[in-house]
XYZ file of C-alpha atoms in Angstrom:
230
model
C 103.529 54.094 71.762
C 105.408 57.354 71.280
C 107.861 56.795 74.093
C 111.146 55.314 72.824
C 111.644 53.263 75.985
C 108.276 51.594 75.537
C 109.021 50.943 71.879
C 112.139 49.062 72.974
C 110.034 46.980 75.395
C 107.562 46.233 72.623
C 110.353 45.058 70.301
C 111.739 42.753 72.987
C 108.298 41.317 73.725
C 107.797 40.525 70.056
C 111.027 38.493 70.091
C 109.844 36.462 73.077
C 106.264 36.020 71.829
C 104.840 32.508 72.165
C 101.299 32.360 70.823
C 100.368 28.952 72.229
C 101.364 29.997 75.740
C 99.574 33.309 75.235
C 96.304 31.466 74.623
C 96.781 29.369 77.767
C 97.610 32.410 79.867
C 94.571 34.295 78.629
C 92.341 31.362 79.534
C 93.958 31.044 82.980
C 93.208 34.712 83.619
C 89.535 34.226 82.725
C 89.994 35.825 79.288
C 90.405 39.279 80.817
C 93.759 40.131 79.234
C 95.780 39.492 76.108
C 99.313 38.084 76.416
C 102.531 37.745 74.454
C 103.056 34.415 76.161
C 106.184 35.130 78.211
C 106.868 32.960 81.214
C 108.051 34.621 84.434
C 111.709 33.717 83.927
C 111.653 35.014 80.360
C 110.133 38.285 81.546
C 112.834 38.674 84.167
C 115.504 38.009 81.529
C 113.904 40.617 79.298
C 113.881 43.235 82.049
C 117.445 42.422 83.052
C 118.603 42.848 79.441
C 116.525 46.013 79.051
C 118.112 47.679 82.070
C 121.622 46.491 81.218
C 121.472 47.868 77.689
C 119.162 50.874 78.035
C 119.213 51.631 81.747
C 116.241 52.396 83.942
C 113.635 54.838 82.644
C 114.737 58.415 83.351
C 113.506 59.466 86.795
C 111.608 62.435 85.383
C 109.675 60.119 83.038
C 109.461 56.991 85.203
C 105.849 57.371 86.343
C 104.761 58.453 82.888
C 106.235 55.256 81.422
C 104.545 53.090 84.058
C 101.180 54.750 83.353
C 101.616 54.178 79.629
C 102.602 50.531 80.099
C 99.477 50.102 82.184
C 97.267 51.275 79.343
C 98.595 48.780 76.785
C 96.427 45.698 76.147
C 98.831 42.813 76.784
C 99.265 41.867 80.432
C 103.005 41.458 79.916
C 103.324 45.258 79.816
C 101.803 45.610 83.283
C 104.104 42.895 84.661
C 107.146 44.644 83.199
C 105.987 47.924 84.758
C 105.935 46.217 88.148
C 109.342 44.643 87.534
C 110.710 48.135 86.872
C 109.084 49.416 90.048
C 110.833 46.633 91.966
C 114.102 48.408 91.155
C 113.034 51.631 92.883
C 111.219 50.058 95.797
C 113.486 51.671 98.399
C 113.260 55.085 96.790
C 109.577 55.932 96.508
C 108.630 59.572 96.691
C 105.794 60.451 99.008
C 103.489 61.356 96.131
C 104.085 57.952 94.474
C 101.143 56.603 96.477
C 98.979 58.190 93.781
C 100.644 55.955 91.186
C 100.377 52.896 93.425
C 96.673 53.481 94.002
C 96.118 53.924 90.269
C 97.760 50.554 89.591
C 95.519 48.891 92.186
C 92.233 50.154 90.788
C 92.957 49.947 87.051
C 93.092 46.622 85.215
C 92.655 45.048 88.633
C 93.279 41.376 89.196
C 95.145 39.345 91.778
C 98.342 39.049 89.730
C 99.083 42.787 89.846
C 97.279 43.789 93.043
C 99.113 41.142 95.057
C 102.519 42.503 94.054
C 102.166 43.960 97.567
C 105.834 44.559 98.318
C 105.413 47.957 96.683
C 102.637 49.069 99.023
C 104.315 47.549 102.058
C 107.618 49.231 101.199
C 105.927 52.589 100.621
C 104.417 52.643 104.107
C 107.738 51.627 105.663
C 109.208 54.756 104.080
C 106.215 56.965 104.888
C 104.627 55.506 108.040
C 102.866 58.786 108.762
C 100.597 58.113 105.759
C 99.764 54.506 106.584
C 96.591 54.855 108.622
C 94.945 57.694 106.718
C 95.461 56.101 103.319
C 94.583 52.528 104.248
C 91.508 53.673 106.188
C 90.368 55.404 103.027
C 90.984 52.214 101.077
C 89.156 49.916 103.497
C 86.117 52.199 103.401
C 86.189 52.725 99.651
C 83.964 49.830 98.633
C 86.567 48.853 96.032
C 87.489 45.218 96.716
C 91.031 45.646 95.396
C 91.787 48.615 97.624
C 90.241 46.735 100.531
C 92.287 43.644 99.741
C 95.441 45.761 99.639
C 94.637 47.367 103.005
C 94.317 43.886 104.506
C 97.461 42.327 103.015
C 99.996 45.170 102.772
C 101.561 44.093 106.092
C 102.242 40.511 104.980
C 106.017 40.860 105.316
C 106.003 43.090 108.392
C 106.321 40.223 110.911
C 106.972 41.785 114.350
C 106.293 45.226 112.901
C 102.690 44.301 112.061
C 100.151 46.778 113.387
C 97.890 44.137 114.883
C 95.178 46.564 115.916
C 94.970 47.965 112.399
C 94.852 44.515 110.811
C 92.119 43.310 113.184
C 90.101 46.455 112.548
C 90.243 46.084 108.767
C 89.296 42.427 108.922
C 86.318 43.205 111.147
C 85.154 45.917 108.760
C 85.092 43.389 105.910
C 83.377 40.505 107.667
C 80.425 39.118 105.757
C 81.546 40.539 102.444
C 80.946 37.215 100.654
C 83.649 38.320 98.230
C 86.205 35.612 97.486
C 89.164 37.975 97.130
C 88.380 39.639 100.452
C 87.843 36.392 102.358
C 91.038 34.981 100.861
C 92.964 38.123 101.821
C 91.719 37.887 105.414
C 92.877 34.282 105.684
C 96.177 35.030 103.966
C 97.019 37.937 106.261
C 96.219 35.927 109.387
C 98.102 32.880 108.125
C 101.210 34.953 107.492
C 100.999 36.671 110.856
C 100.534 33.303 112.581
C 104.159 32.558 111.679
C 105.114 35.425 113.988
C 102.385 35.402 116.628
C 100.300 32.194 116.554
C 98.677 32.843 119.935
C 97.305 36.183 118.804
C 95.946 34.728 115.576
C 94.384 31.797 117.426
C 92.646 34.173 119.834
C 91.399 36.358 117.000
C 90.056 33.400 115.033
C 88.247 32.063 118.124
C 86.393 35.306 118.784
C 85.704 36.422 115.213
C 82.939 35.104 112.910
C 85.201 34.512 109.926
C 84.019 32.846 106.735
C 84.949 29.198 106.311
C 87.494 30.165 103.661
C 89.144 32.812 105.850
C 89.290 30.529 108.870
C 90.712 27.623 106.898
C 93.426 29.808 105.414
C 94.187 31.482 108.737
C 94.828 28.173 110.518
C 96.696 26.416 107.724
C 100.236 26.982 109.021
C 99.314 26.190 112.598
C 97.664 22.952 111.573
C 100.661 21.979 109.503
C 103.001 22.680 112.390
C 100.609 21.158 114.931
C 100.840 24.399 116.829
C 100.320 24.082 120.583
C 97.829 26.914 120.412
C 95.538 25.116 117.970
C 92.407 23.788 119.622
C 90.226 20.979 118.321
């Protein structure tokens, strides 16, 4: 860790370290990552203090610092990298999609991949890149890129590209991959809050997995939506 900014982060993490919680977190994440044992609120406090005292990473070194944090073994470093990216979410550069894609396909798991506000915000700023990039992702064979292509519109509401979403779901039907089936259901469930009739029609005509269908209809069932059939 040659970068001074990362050394500061490391020192702060050591102060917050909780070994018992670290063991529990590692087990919860299927023993894939090491942890310092910070809870979410503690991490947010750490980042808030970091920025208040040391500022944001210099713009010219920002991506370099994120890449380096991503290579460190403890998962807390990756979470802090994403917290820092939250602060520049409205100011992505067009080429930052390369960084975002790197974060999706390296050390991939739901906790980092599903921090989807970054991807969603990027395509709001650069809509001209949306279809070409997400089409590449959905056809990549990488489940995390595919999952991202399916869920990046979660917060788009009325701005959801319904045709694009339907197309990506159809391309992933029969995957038998939990994270894909869950993403399909999640995306439809979220969109059902905006357009329940459309989601109901899509579910009726599409051979979704049981998991995807259950997730897709969850909100409508809860609300006893008038469009929900027996």
